[in-house]
Coordinates of C-alpha atoms in Angstrom, one line a residue:
Chain X
M1486 CA 24.5 -7.1 -10.2
R1487 CA 20.8 -7.8 -9.8
T1488 CA 21.0 -6.9 -6.1
K1489 CA 22.5 -3.5 -7.0
V1490 CA 19.8 -2.8 -9.6
T1491 CA 17.1 -3.6 -7.0
S1492 CA 18.7 -1.5 -4.3
L1493 CA 18.9 1.4 -6.7
L1494 CA 15.2 0.8 -7.5
I1495 CA 14.3 0.9 -3.9
L1496 CA 16.3 4.1 -3.4
V1497 CA 14.6 5.7 -6.4
M1498 CA 11.2 4.7 -5.0
L1499 CA 12.0 6.1 -1.6
L1500 CA 13.3 9.4 -3.1
A1501 CA 10.5 9.6 -5.5
L1502 CA 7.7 9.3 -2.9
P1503 CA 8.1 12.8 -1.4
A1504 CA 9.1 14.4 -4.7
S1505 CA 6.0 13.3 -6.5
S1506 CA 3.8 15.3 -4.1
F1507 CA 5.3 18.4 -5.7
A1508 CA 4.7 17.1 -9.2
Q1509 CA 1.0 17.6 -9.2
E1510 CA 1.2 21.4 -9.7
A1511 CA 3.7 21.2 -12.5
A1512 CA 1.8 19.0 -15.0
P1513 CA 1.9 20.5 -18.5
A1514 CA -1.3 21.5 -20.2
W1515 CA -1.2 19.1 -23.0
L1516 CA -1.1 16.2 -20.6
E1517 CA -4.1 17.6 -18.8
E1518 CA -6.0 17.9 -22.1
T1519 CA -5.1 14.5 -23.3
M1520 CA -6.1 12.8 -20.1
F1521 CA -9.3 14.7 -19.5
A1522 CA -10.7 14.9 -23.0
S1523 CA -14.1 13.3 -23.7
G1524 CA -14.9 11.9 -20.3
K1525 CA -11.3 11.0 -19.5
I1526 CA -11.5 8.0 -21.9
N1527 CA -7.8 8.5 -22.8
T1528 CA -6.8 7.7 -19.2
V1529 CA -8.4 4.3 -19.7
L1530 CA -6.5 3.8 -22.9
I1531 CA -3.2 4.8 -21.2
V1532 CA -3.9 2.4 -18.4
V1533 CA -4.8 -0.5 -20.7
S1534 CA -1.7 0.2 -22.8
V1535 CA 0.5 0.3 -19.7
V1536 CA -0.8 -3.1 -18.7
L1537 CA -0.3 -4.5 -22.2
L1538 CA 3.2 -3.0 -22.4
G1539 CA 4.1 -4.4 -19.1
L1540 CA 3.0 -7.9 -20.0
G1541 CA 4.6 -7.6 -23.4
G1542 CA 7.9 -6.5 -21.9
W1543 CA 7.6 -9.5 -19.5
M1544 CA 7.0 -11.8 -22.5
F1545 CA 10.0 -10.3 -24.2
A1546 CA 12.2 -10.9 -21.2
M1547 CA 10.9 -14.4 -21.0
D1548 CA 11.7 -14.9 -24.7
M1549 CA 15.3 -13.8 -24.1
K1550 CA 15.6 -16.2 -21.2
L1551 CA 14.3 -19.1 -23.2
R1552 CA 16.7 -18.2 -26.1
N1553 CA 19.6 -18.4 -23.6
L1554 CA 18.3 -21.7 -22.4
E1555 CA 18.2 -23.1 -25.9
R1556 CA 21.7 -21.9 -26.6
R1557 CA 22.9 -23.6 -23.5
L1558 CA 21.1 -26.8 -24.4
K1559 CA 22.8 -26.9 -27.8
K1560 CA 26.2 -26.8 -26.3
Chain G
M287 CA 12.4 -24.6 26.1
R288 CA 12.3 -24.3 29.8
P289 CA 12.0 -21.1 31.9
A290 CA 15.2 -21.9 33.7
E291 CA 17.0 -22.1 30.3
I292 CA 15.6 -18.8 29.3
S293 CA 16.5 -17.1 32.5
S294 CA 20.1 -18.4 32.4
L295 CA 20.4 -17.2 28.8
L296 CA 19.1 -13.8 29.9
A297 CA 21.7 -13.7 32.6
L298 CA 24.3 -14.6 30.0
E299 CA 23.2 -11.8 27.8
L300 CA 23.4 -9.3 30.6
R301 CA 26.8 -10.5 31.7
L302 CA 28.1 -10.3 28.2
D303 CA 26.8 -6.8 27.8
M304 CA 28.2 -5.8 31.2
R305 CA 31.6 -7.0 30.0
Q306 CA 31.3 -4.7 27.0
R307 CA 29.9 -1.7 28.6
H308 CA 31.1 0.6 25.9
A309 CA 28.6 -0.9 23.5
L310 CA 25.7 0.1 25.8
G311 CA 27.3 3.4 26.3
G312 CA 27.6 3.8 22.6
L313 CA 23.8 3.2 22.2
L314 CA 23.1 5.9 24.8
L315 CA 25.5 8.3 23.1
Y316 CA 23.7 7.6 19.8
V317 CA 20.4 8.6 21.2
V318 CA 21.8 11.7 23.0
S319 CA 23.5 12.8 19.8
A320 CA 20.4 12.3 17.8
V321 CA 18.3 14.3 20.2
Y322 CA 21.0 17.0 20.4
V323 CA 21.1 17.3 16.6
C324 CA 17.4 17.8 16.6
Y325 CA 17.8 20.4 19.4
L326 CA 20.4 22.3 17.3
A327 CA 18.1 22.2 14.3
V328 CA 14.9 23.4 15.9
Q329 CA 15.7 24.6 19.5
K330 CA 12.2 24.2 21.0
L331 CA 9.4 22.1 19.6
V332 CA 5.8 23.0 20.5
D333 CA 4.0 21.6 17.5
V334 CA 2.4 18.4 18.7
P335 CA 2.5 16.3 15.4
V336 CA 6.1 17.2 14.7
W337 CA 7.1 16.6 18.3
N338 CA 5.5 13.2 18.2
A339 CA 6.8 12.2 14.8
L340 CA 10.4 13.2 15.6
F341 CA 10.3 11.3 18.9
W342 CA 9.3 8.1 17.2
I343 CA 11.8 8.5 14.3
I344 CA 14.6 8.9 16.8
L345 CA 13.4 5.8 18.7
L346 CA 13.2 3.9 15.4
F347 CA 16.8 4.6 14.5
A348 CA 17.9 3.9 18.0
A349 CA 16.1 0.6 17.8
F350 CA 17.8 -0.3 14.5
N351 CA 21.2 0.6 16.0
A352 CA 20.6 -1.3 19.2
L353 CA 19.2 -4.5 17.7
S354 CA 21.5 -4.9 14.8
R355 CA 24.2 -5.9 17.2
S356 CA 22.1 -8.5 18.8
F357 CA 23.3 -11.3 16.7
M358 CA 26.5 -9.8 15.3
R359 CA 28.8 -10.8 18.1
E360 CA 28.1 -14.5 17.4
D361 CA 31.0 -16.1 15.5
G362 CA 30.7 -19.6 14.3
G363 CA 32.3 -21.5 17.2
R364 CA 30.6 -19.9 20.1
Q365 CA 27.2 -20.1 18.4
L366 CA 27.7 -23.8 17.7
Y367 CA 28.6 -24.4 21.3
L368 CA 25.6 -22.5 22.5
Y369 CA 23.3 -24.4 20.2
T370 CA 24.5 -27.8 21.4
L371 CA 23.6 -26.8 24.9
V372 CA 20.1 -25.2 24.5
D373 CA 17.0 -25.2 22.4
P374 CA 17.2 -22.5 19.7
R375 CA 13.7 -21.4 20.7
S376 CA 15.0 -20.5 24.1
V377 CA 17.7 -18.5 22.5
I378 CA 15.3 -16.4 20.4
L379 CA 12.9 -15.9 23.3
A380 CA 15.7 -14.9 25.7
R381 CA 17.1 -12.5 23.1
T382 CA 13.8 -11.0 22.4
L383 CA 13.1 -10.5 26.1
Y384 CA 16.6 -9.0 26.7
N385 CA 16.3 -6.7 23.7
A386 CA 12.8 -5.7 24.9
L387 CA 14.4 -4.8 28.3
V388 CA 17.2 -2.8 26.6
M389 CA 14.7 -1.0 24.3
V390 CA 12.4 -0.1 27.1
V391 CA 15.2 1.4 29.1
L392 CA 16.5 3.1 26.0
S393 CA 13.0 4.4 25.2
F394 CA 12.5 6.0 28.5
L395 CA 16.0 7.5 28.6
S396 CA 15.5 9.0 25.1
L397 CA 12.2 10.3 26.2
G398 CA 13.9 12.0 29.2
F399 CA 16.6 13.5 27.0
Y400 CA 14.0 14.5 24.4
I401 CA 11.9 16.4 26.9
L402 CA 15.0 17.9 28.5
F403 CA 16.3 19.3 25.2
L404 CA 13.3 19.9 23.0
G405 CA 10.8 20.8 25.8
G406 CA 7.8 19.1 27.1
D407 CA 5.3 21.8 26.1
A408 CA 3.7 19.4 23.6
L409 CA 2.8 17.2 26.5
A410 CA 0.7 19.9 28.3
K411 CA -2.6 18.3 27.6
A412 CA -1.3 14.7 27.5
E413 CA -2.7 11.7 29.3
V414 CA 0.8 10.9 30.8
G415 CA 0.0 7.4 31.8
Q416 CA -1.3 6.5 28.4
F417 CA 1.7 8.1 26.7
L418 CA 4.2 6.2 28.9
L419 CA 2.3 3.0 28.2
V420 CA 2.6 3.5 24.5
T421 CA 6.3 4.3 24.8
L422 CA 6.7 1.1 26.8
L423 CA 4.8 -0.9 24.1
G424 CA 6.9 0.9 21.4
G425 CA 10.1 -0.3 23.0
V426 CA 8.9 -3.8 23.4
G427 CA 7.3 -3.8 19.9
F428 CA 10.5 -2.7 18.1
A429 CA 12.4 -5.4 19.9
A430 CA 9.9 -8.0 19.0
V431 CA 9.8 -7.2 15.3
L432 CA 13.5 -6.5 14.8
T433 CA 15.1 -9.3 16.7
L434 CA 14.2 -11.9 14.1
I435 CA 15.2 -9.5 11.3
S436 CA 18.5 -8.9 13.1
A437 CA 19.1 -12.6 13.2
L438 CA 18.3 -12.8 9.5
A439 CA 20.6 -10.0 8.6
A440 CA 23.4 -11.5 10.7
R441 CA 23.0 -14.9 9.1
A442 CA 23.0 -13.4 5.6
G443 CA 26.4 -12.0 6.7
N444 CA 25.5 -8.5 5.7
G445 CA 25.2 -6.3 8.8
L446 CA 23.4 -3.0 9.2
G447 CA 22.7 -2.3 5.5
L448 CA 20.6 -5.4 5.0
M449 CA 19.0 -5.0 8.4
A450 CA 17.7 -1.6 7.4
I451 CA 16.4 -2.8 4.1
L452 CA 14.7 -5.9 5.6
G453 CA 13.5 -4.2 8.7
F454 CA 12.1 -0.9 7.5
P455 CA 9.0 -2.2 5.7
V456 CA 8.3 -4.8 8.3
V457 CA 8.4 -2.4 11.2
L458 CA 6.2 0.2 9.5
P459 CA 2.7 -1.2 10.5
M460 CA 3.9 -1.0 14.1
L461 CA 5.5 2.4 13.8
L462 CA 2.3 3.9 12.3
T463 CA 0.1 2.4 15.0
L464 CA 2.5 3.7 17.6
M465 CA 2.5 7.2 16.2
R466 CA -1.2 7.3 16.1
A467 CA -1.7 5.9 19.6
S468 CA 0.9 8.3 21.1
R469 CA -0.6 11.2 19.2
N470 CA -4.0 10.3 20.8
A471 CA -2.4 10.1 24.2
I472 CA -0.7 13.5 23.8
D473 CA -3.9 15.1 22.6
G474 CA -5.4 13.9 25.9
L475 CA -8.1 11.7 24.3
P476 CA -9.8 9.4 26.8
W477 CA -8.7 5.8 27.1
E478 CA -11.8 4.5 25.3
M479 CA -10.6 6.1 22.1
N480 CA -7.1 4.7 22.3
D481 CA -7.6 1.2 23.7
K482 CA -8.0 -0.4 20.3
Y483 CA -4.6 0.9 19.2
V484 CA -3.0 -0.5 22.3
L485 CA -4.7 -3.8 21.6
W486 CA -3.5 -3.7 18.0
L487 CA 0.1 -3.1 19.3
L488 CA -0.2 -6.1 21.7
A489 CA -1.6 -8.2 18.9
I490 CA 1.3 -7.3 16.6
D491 CA 3.8 -8.0 19.4
A492 CA 2.2 -11.4 20.1
L493 CA 2.2 -12.3 16.4
T494 CA 5.8 -11.4 15.8
V495 CA 7.0 -13.2 18.9
A496 CA 5.1 -16.2 17.8
L497 CA 6.5 -16.1 14.3
A498 CA 10.0 -15.6 15.7
W499 CA 9.5 -18.6 17.9
L500 CA 8.3 -20.7 15.0
L501 CA 10.9 -19.6 12.5
Y502 CA 14.1 -19.1 14.4
P503 CA 15.0 -22.9 14.5
Y504 CA 15.3 -22.7 10.7
L505 CA 17.7 -19.8 10.9
W506 CA 20.4 -21.2 13.1
R507 CA 21.1 -24.4 11.2
D508 CA 23.8 -24.0 8.7
Chain O
M1045 CA -11.3 -31.4 -20.1
R1046 CA -7.7 -31.3 -20.7
H1047 CA -5.2 -29.8 -18.3
W1048 CA -5.2 -26.5 -20.2
W1049 CA -8.9 -25.7 -19.8
W1050 CA -8.2 -23.0 -17.3
K1051 CA -5.9 -21.2 -19.8
V1052 CA -8.7 -21.1 -22.3
L1053 CA -11.0 -19.8 -19.6
C1054 CA -8.4 -17.1 -18.7
V1055 CA -8.3 -15.9 -22.3
L1056 CA -12.1 -16.0 -22.7
L1057 CA -12.5 -14.0 -19.4
L1058 CA -10.0 -11.4 -20.5
V1059 CA -11.6 -11.0 -23.9
Y1060 CA -15.0 -10.6 -22.2
T1061 CA -13.5 -8.0 -19.9
A1062 CA -11.9 -6.1 -22.8
V1063 CA -15.0 -6.2 -25.0
V1064 CA -17.7 -5.6 -22.5
G1065 CA -15.6 -3.4 -20.2
L1066 CA -14.7 -1.0 -23.0
Q1067 CA -17.8 -1.3 -25.1
T1068 CA -20.6 -0.8 -22.6
P1069 CA -21.6 2.9 -22.9
L1070 CA -21.4 5.2 -20.0
G1071 CA -24.6 6.6 -18.6
P1072 CA -25.4 10.3 -18.8
G1073 CA -23.7 12.7 -16.3
L1074 CA -22.8 16.3 -15.7
V1075 CA -19.1 16.9 -16.1
H1076 CA -18.4 20.6 -16.2
V1077 CA -19.7 24.0 -15.1
D1078 CA -18.4 27.2 -16.6
P1079 CA -17.8 29.5 -14.8
A1080 CA -17.5 27.6 -11.5
R1081 CA -17.9 30.9 -9.5
V1082 CA -20.8 33.3 -9.7
D1083 CA -20.4 36.8 -8.4
T1084 CA -22.8 39.7 -8.4
G1085 CA -23.9 40.6 -11.8
L1086 CA -22.7 37.5 -13.6
V1087 CA -25.7 35.9 -15.1
E1088 CA -25.0 33.0 -17.5
I1089 CA -23.4 29.7 -16.8
Q1090 CA -22.9 26.8 -19.1
L1091 CA -23.3 23.2 -18.0
T1092 CA -21.6 20.5 -19.9
G1093 CA -22.9 16.9 -19.9
Y1094 CA -21.5 13.7 -21.1
A1095 CA -23.7 11.2 -23.0
T1096 CA -26.7 13.4 -22.2
H1097 CA -29.7 14.3 -24.2
F1098 CA -30.5 17.9 -23.3
A1099 CA -31.6 18.9 -26.8
S1100 CA -33.1 15.7 -28.1
C1101 CA -35.1 14.6 -25.1
T1102 CA -38.8 14.8 -25.5
S1103 CA -39.7 16.3 -22.1
G1104 CA -37.6 19.5 -21.9
N1105 CA -35.2 20.1 -19.1
H1106 CA -35.4 21.3 -15.5
V1107 CA -32.4 22.8 -13.8
W1108 CA -32.2 23.6 -10.1
F1109 CA -29.5 24.5 -7.6
E1110 CA -29.3 22.8 -4.3
K1111 CA -27.7 23.6 -1.0
A1112 CA -28.4 22.2 2.5
G1113 CA -31.8 21.0 1.6
I1114 CA -32.9 24.1 -0.2
A1115 CA -33.7 23.7 -3.9
V1116 CA -33.9 26.7 -6.2
C1117 CA -35.5 26.4 -9.6
Q1118 CA -33.8 28.1 -12.5
P1119 CA -36.5 28.7 -15.1
D1120 CA -34.5 30.5 -17.7
I1121 CA -32.6 27.7 -19.5
K1122 CA -31.6 26.9 -23.0
A1123 CA -30.4 23.5 -24.3
I1124 CA -27.8 24.4 -27.0
S1125 CA -26.9 20.8 -27.9
D1126 CA -27.3 17.4 -26.4
N1127 CA -24.3 18.1 -24.1
T1128 CA -24.6 21.7 -23.3
I1129 CA -27.2 23.8 -21.6
L1130 CA -27.1 27.5 -20.8
V1131 CA -28.6 28.7 -17.5
K1132 CA -29.4 32.3 -17.0
V1133 CA -29.1 32.9 -13.3
S1134 CA -31.4 35.7 -12.3
P1135 CA -29.6 38.1 -9.9
V1136 CA -31.7 39.2 -7.1
H1137 CA -29.8 39.5 -3.8
S1138 CA -28.5 38.2 -0.6
T1139 CA -28.0 34.5 0.1
S1140 CA -25.3 32.9 2.1
P1141 CA -22.2 32.4 0.0
G1142 CA -21.1 28.8 -0.6
M1143 CA -21.0 25.8 -2.8
W1144 CA -24.2 24.8 -4.6
S1145 CA -24.9 21.5 -6.3
I1146 CA -26.6 21.6 -9.7
V1147 CA -29.3 19.2 -10.9
V1148 CA -30.4 18.8 -14.5
D1149 CA -33.5 16.7 -15.0
N1150 CA -35.1 15.4 -18.1
A1151 CA -37.2 12.3 -19.0
T1152 CA -34.5 10.6 -21.0
D1153 CA -31.5 11.0 -18.7
G1154 CA -33.2 11.2 -15.4
P1155 CA -32.0 13.6 -12.7
L1156 CA -28.3 14.3 -13.1
R1157 CA -26.5 15.8 -10.2
L1158 CA -23.1 17.6 -9.9
A1159 CA -22.3 18.0 -6.3
D1160 CA -20.8 21.2 -5.1
A1161 CA -20.6 22.4 -8.7
V1162 CA -20.6 26.2 -8.4
Y1163 CA -19.5 28.7 -5.8
I1164 CA -22.1 31.5 -5.4
N1165 CA -20.9 34.6 -3.8
S1166 CA -23.3 36.5 -1.4
D1167 CA -25.6 39.0 -3.1
G1168 CA -25.5 36.6 -6.0
I1169 CA -28.8 35.2 -7.1
A1170 CA -32.4 34.8 -6.3
M1171 CA -33.0 32.2 -3.8
T1172 CA -36.7 31.9 -3.6
A1173 CA -36.8 28.3 -2.4
A1174 CA -38.9 26.6 -5.0
P1175 CA -38.0 23.2 -6.5
C1176 CA -39.0 22.6 -10.1
G1177 CA -40.7 19.3 -9.4
M1178 CA -39.5 16.1 -11.0
M1179 CA -40.1 15.2 -14.6
T1180 CA -43.1 13.0 -14.7
D1181 CA -41.8 9.8 -16.2
N1182 CA -38.4 9.7 -14.5
S1183 CA -39.1 6.2 -13.3
S1184 CA -37.7 4.7 -16.5
P1185 CA -34.7 6.7 -17.6
S1186 CA -33.2 5.8 -21.0
S1187 CA -33.3 2.2 -21.8
F1188 CA -30.3 1.6 -24.1
G1189 CA -29.3 -1.7 -22.5
P1190 CA -26.7 -1.8 -19.7
Q1191 CA -24.7 1.3 -18.9
F1192 CA -21.9 2.0 -16.5
P1193 CA -22.7 4.7 -14.0
N1194 CA -21.3 8.1 -14.8
R1195 CA -19.8 9.4 -11.5
S1196 CA -18.5 12.9 -11.3
I1197 CA -14.7 13.0 -11.4
L1198 CA -14.5 9.4 -12.5
N1199 CA -16.5 9.5 -15.7
E1200 CA -15.0 7.1 -18.3
T1201 CA -12.2 6.1 -16.0
I1202 CA -14.6 3.9 -14.1
R1203 CA -13.5 1.3 -16.6
N1204 CA -10.1 1.2 -15.0
L1205 CA -11.8 -0.8 -12.4
F1206 CA -11.3 -3.8 -14.7
F1207 CA -7.6 -3.1 -15.5
H1208 CA -6.2 -1.6 -12.4
V1209 CA -7.8 -3.3 -9.4
P1210 CA -7.4 -6.9 -10.5
M1211 CA -3.6 -6.3 -10.7
W1212 CA -3.6 -6.2 -6.9
F1213 CA -5.6 -9.3 -6.6
S1214 CA -3.2 -11.1 -8.9
M1215 CA -0.3 -9.8 -6.9
I1216 CA -1.8 -11.0 -3.6
V1217 CA -2.7 -14.4 -5.0
L1218 CA 0.9 -14.9 -6.2
M1219 CA 2.3 -13.7 -2.9
G1220 CA 0.0 -16.2 -1.2
I1221 CA 1.5 -18.9 -3.5
A1222 CA 5.0 -17.8 -2.5
F1223 CA 4.0 -17.9 1.1
V1224 CA 2.7 -21.5 0.9
Y1225 CA 5.9 -22.6 -1.0
S1226 CA 8.0 -20.9 1.6
I1227 CA 6.4 -22.9 4.3
M1228 CA 6.8 -26.1 2.2
H1229 CA 10.4 -25.2 1.7
L1230 CA 11.1 -24.9 5.4
R1231 CA 9.4 -28.3 6.0
S1232 CA 11.0 -30.1 3.2
G1233 CA 14.3 -28.3 2.5
S1234 CA 13.7 -28.9 -1.2
L1235 CA 15.3 -26.4 -3.5
D1236 CA 12.4 -26.8 -5.9
H1237 CA 10.0 -25.3 -3.4
D1238 CA 12.3 -22.4 -2.9
L1239 CA 12.5 -21.9 -6.6
A1240 CA 8.7 -21.9 -6.8
A1241 CA 8.4 -19.3 -4.0
S1242 CA 11.0 -17.0 -5.5
I1243 CA 9.4 -17.1 -8.9
A1244 CA 6.0 -16.4 -7.5
V1245 CA 7.4 -13.3 -5.8
N1246 CA 9.1 -12.4 -9.0
V1247 CA 5.9 -12.5 -11.0
S1248 CA 3.9 -10.9 -8.2
L1249 CA 6.3 -7.9 -8.4
L1250 CA 5.4 -7.5 -12.1
F1251 CA 1.7 -7.2 -11.2
G1252 CA 2.5 -5.0 -8.3
A1253 CA 4.5 -2.7 -10.6
L1254 CA 1.7 -2.6 -13.1
G1255 CA -0.8 -1.9 -10.3
I1256 CA 1.2 1.0 -9.0
I1257 CA 1.8 2.6 -12.4
T1258 CA -1.8 2.2 -13.6
G1259 CA -3.0 3.5 -10.2
S1260 CA -0.7 6.5 -10.4
I1261 CA -2.1 7.4 -13.8
W1262 CA -5.7 6.9 -12.7
A1263 CA -5.0 9.0 -9.6
R1264 CA -3.7 11.8 -11.7
A1265 CA -6.8 11.9 -13.8
T1266 CA -9.2 11.8 -10.8
W1267 CA -7.6 13.0 -7.6
G1268 CA -5.2 15.4 -9.2
G1269 CA -1.9 14.0 -8.1
W1270 CA 0.4 11.2 -9.4
W1271 CA 0.9 10.2 -5.8
T1272 CA -1.5 11.0 -3.0
S1273 CA -0.7 10.1 0.6
D1274 CA -3.5 7.5 0.7
T1275 CA -3.8 4.4 2.8
K1276 CA -3.9 2.0 -0.1
L1277 CA -1.1 3.6 -2.0
N1278 CA 1.2 3.6 1.0
G1279 CA 0.2 0.0 1.8
S1280 CA 1.0 -1.1 -1.8
A1281 CA 4.3 0.8 -1.8
L1282 CA 5.2 -0.9 1.4
T1283 CA 4.3 -4.3 0.1
L1284 CA 6.5 -3.7 -2.9
L1285 CA 9.3 -2.5 -0.7
M1286 CA 9.0 -5.7 1.4
Y1287 CA 9.2 -7.9 -1.6
L1288 CA 12.1 -6.0 -3.2
A1289 CA 13.9 -6.5 0.1
Y1290 CA 13.2 -10.2 -0.3
V1291 CA 14.9 -10.1 -3.7
I1292 CA 17.9 -8.2 -2.2
L1293 CA 18.1 -10.8 0.6
R1294 CA 18.2 -13.6 -1.9
G1295 CA 20.9 -11.7 -3.8
S1296 CA 23.2 -11.3 -0.9
V1297 CA 23.4 -15.0 0.2
P1298 CA 25.5 -17.2 -2.1
D1299 CA 24.8 -20.6 -0.7
A1300 CA 21.6 -22.1 -2.3
H1301 CA 20.3 -23.9 0.8
K1302 CA 21.0 -21.1 3.2
R1303 CA 19.5 -18.6 0.8
G1304 CA 16.4 -20.7 0.5
R1305 CA 16.0 -20.9 4.3
L1306 CA 16.6 -17.2 5.0
A1307 CA 14.4 -16.1 2.1
A1308 CA 11.6 -18.4 3.3
V1309 CA 11.8 -17.1 6.9
Y1310 CA 11.7 -13.5 5.7
N1311 CA 8.9 -14.3 3.3
I1312 CA 6.7 -15.8 6.0
F1313 CA 7.4 -13.0 8.4
A1314 CA 6.8 -10.3 5.8
F1315 CA 3.6 -11.9 4.4
M1316 CA 2.1 -12.1 7.9
L1317 CA 3.0 -8.5 8.7
M1318 CA 1.7 -7.4 5.3
L1319 CA -1.7 -8.9 6.2
V1320 CA -1.6 -7.1 9.5
F1321 CA -0.7 -3.9 7.7
I1322 CA -3.6 -4.3 5.3
M1323 CA -5.9 -4.8 8.3
V1324 CA -4.5 -2.1 10.5
L1325 CA -3.9 0.7 8.1
P1326 CA -7.4 1.5 6.9
R1327 CA -8.4 1.8 10.6
L1328 CA -5.7 4.5 11.2
T1329 CA -6.6 6.9 8.4
D1330 CA -9.2 7.8 5.9
S1331 CA -8.8 6.8 2.4
L1332 CA -9.7 8.1 -1.0
H1333 CA -10.4 4.6 -2.2
P1334 CA -13.8 3.1 -2.3
G1335 CA -15.0 1.6 0.8
N1336 CA -12.8 3.6 3.1
G1337 CA -13.3 7.0 4.5
G1338 CA -15.3 9.7 2.9
N1339 CA -14.9 9.3 -0.8
P1340 CA -17.8 11.0 -2.6
A1341 CA -16.9 9.8 -6.1
F1342 CA -17.2 6.1 -5.8
S1343 CA -18.0 3.9 -2.9
Q1344 CA -18.6 0.2 -2.3
Y1345 CA -22.3 0.2 -2.6
D1346 CA -22.0 2.1 -5.9
L1347 CA -20.5 -1.0 -7.5
D1348 CA -23.8 -1.7 -9.3
D1349 CA -24.8 -4.8 -11.3
S1350 CA -23.5 -3.5 -14.6
L1351 CA -20.0 -3.0 -13.1
R1352 CA -20.1 -6.3 -11.2
A1353 CA -20.9 -8.2 -14.3
V1354 CA -17.5 -7.2 -15.7
F1355 CA -15.5 -6.7 -12.5
Y1356 CA -15.8 -10.3 -11.1
P1357 CA -14.9 -12.0 -14.5
A1358 CA -12.1 -9.5 -14.9
C1359 CA -10.6 -10.4 -11.5
A1360 CA -10.8 -14.1 -12.3
G1361 CA -9.2 -13.6 -15.7
W1362 CA -6.3 -11.5 -14.4
I1363 CA -5.7 -13.8 -11.5
L1364 CA -5.6 -16.8 -13.9
L1365 CA -3.2 -14.8 -16.2
G1366 CA -0.9 -14.2 -13.2
I1367 CA -0.9 -17.9 -12.4
W1368 CA -0.3 -18.7 -16.0
A1369 CA 2.7 -16.3 -16.2
Y1370 CA 4.0 -17.8 -13.0
N1371 CA 3.6 -21.3 -14.4
L1372 CA 5.6 -20.4 -17.5
R1373 CA 8.3 -18.8 -15.5
L1374 CA 8.5 -21.7 -13.1
R1375 CA 8.9 -24.2 -15.9
Y1376 CA 11.7 -22.1 -17.3
G1377 CA 13.3 -21.9 -13.9
R1378 CA 13.1 -25.7 -13.4
L1379 CA 14.7 -26.4 -16.8
N1380 CA 17.4 -23.9 -16.0
A1381 CA 18.1 -25.5 -12.6
L1382 CA 18.2 -28.9 -14.3
L1383 CA 20.7 -27.7 -16.8
D1384 CA 22.9 -26.2 -14.0
E1385 CA 22.9 -29.5 -12.3
N1386 CA 23.9 -31.4 -15.4
E1387 CA 26.7 -29.0 -16.2
S1388 CA 28.1 -29.2 -12.7
H1389 CA 28.4 -33.0 -13.0

């Protein structure tokens, strides 16, 4: 199961690499405006949020793992 | 690990392959078909970067195809028998050497077919000696990097698929260096501008062979 | 000191990074020129600055255009606000067409330069080579405490230096831990060492993924593409592929001891080749990244003291966080393994 998910991930990555080079012309204007406003400060905010979201998601996954562990211990 | 052991293992490999000549023939056919498909697609290639890239991509896939069989034919019994007789390090060295020989022959054959079908116009300004040297190093290099990966994939019991997944990222540093060096050779740059790439290639070869030598004993134990 | 002192240090470093990294103001800089192309007859262009003091500075402004060592003073200027200035370009005739850099100079901000800012067509403007001369007291531009340099293209995103780059350091450190444990596993055959290695890879992939996503966003805002074919990007993508392959390899071998051995062998092989890759690749191609190739926006020697004062603590903090996450995950893994063992008895 896990292996399948990872293989899929690799496949998507490989497929996405060439595709993303086309993506740069097609960005919508609102995105441009959000990212570039006032000295591009929003880009920094997005980057910080991504990092926090990533770490938060990791904590959440960890939480689930520990819950499973506790459930097994109680048995 | 004695030279005599290695040479007798080499001879064994050769004899085994001669007994199954269709396997070697299959490899050759694979390369010829790949080149022919390219020929059907583009007829004649004059553009140097594309010519160069296509050549190396064909060689890369040929290498994957050739080396994935390297450890496949081992079934449990025969392997065990082999390993009671010789040092595992001799096995990996002999195999790497043998694969390098096969790959060098295969590289030059595919180069021949490639020029035959797609034209050698791209080589007009080339430093031919340099280019041939890089091709030689390419064959040896692919064999050096992929032999251990092939052993790994075979031991994991999951043939060509795993080999491609494991091998592709590992072979890439070498592939990029090769492409750059052969591009320089084709463009006819003097040796002084290309020697560092050749040295890098040699260094990567040496490193991978050393790693294979160190790590293989852990692979054959079950 | 208790055993958790480094965790406290990690939190303090990250708090410092967040506060100082986001709070320190950006120095003044030119960000925009409108229009960016001047043809015959077009006379007025508007320069936009960021954190500048065009109107409120005491000295008045000087504006000049520069190209290939020629400086041309533009006397007819009007500061509309602190961040905008209007330049009336006087149209005379005949200069070679091309990109000109623009410099705005006043005593508060110091000389601000926007390289290759405007394209001036031939027959465009007067080019009597005459620099305006520098403002007299430029030696001490504004003293508002520490400021981050305002580089063109980068602007505020220079702060990403503290939130994107350290992800890679964290990743590499965790991969190094995995490498060491793989060697130890081969020597000892202990499944615990294998567990430690696999978990280090696991957590390093988290940081790698964060690095690649944040990098992609940053690249979009500065270089204009989500993915550019850049040395470091390709290198990091390859590294991630290598370690995803490691995960796949683990998944495809059912027997624990065999899995450990095969994974350790691949990990050692891959880590060494990754190091080679990191060393070779920059020598093959130019890079947009600082320190490689021709990157005008931001290069190694531009990492000035104000940035360094945050960058180094940030790196230490994120690396410690990576180790902490690894530590938690490993303890969970060990408990899980213990439970598996008990259940099987």
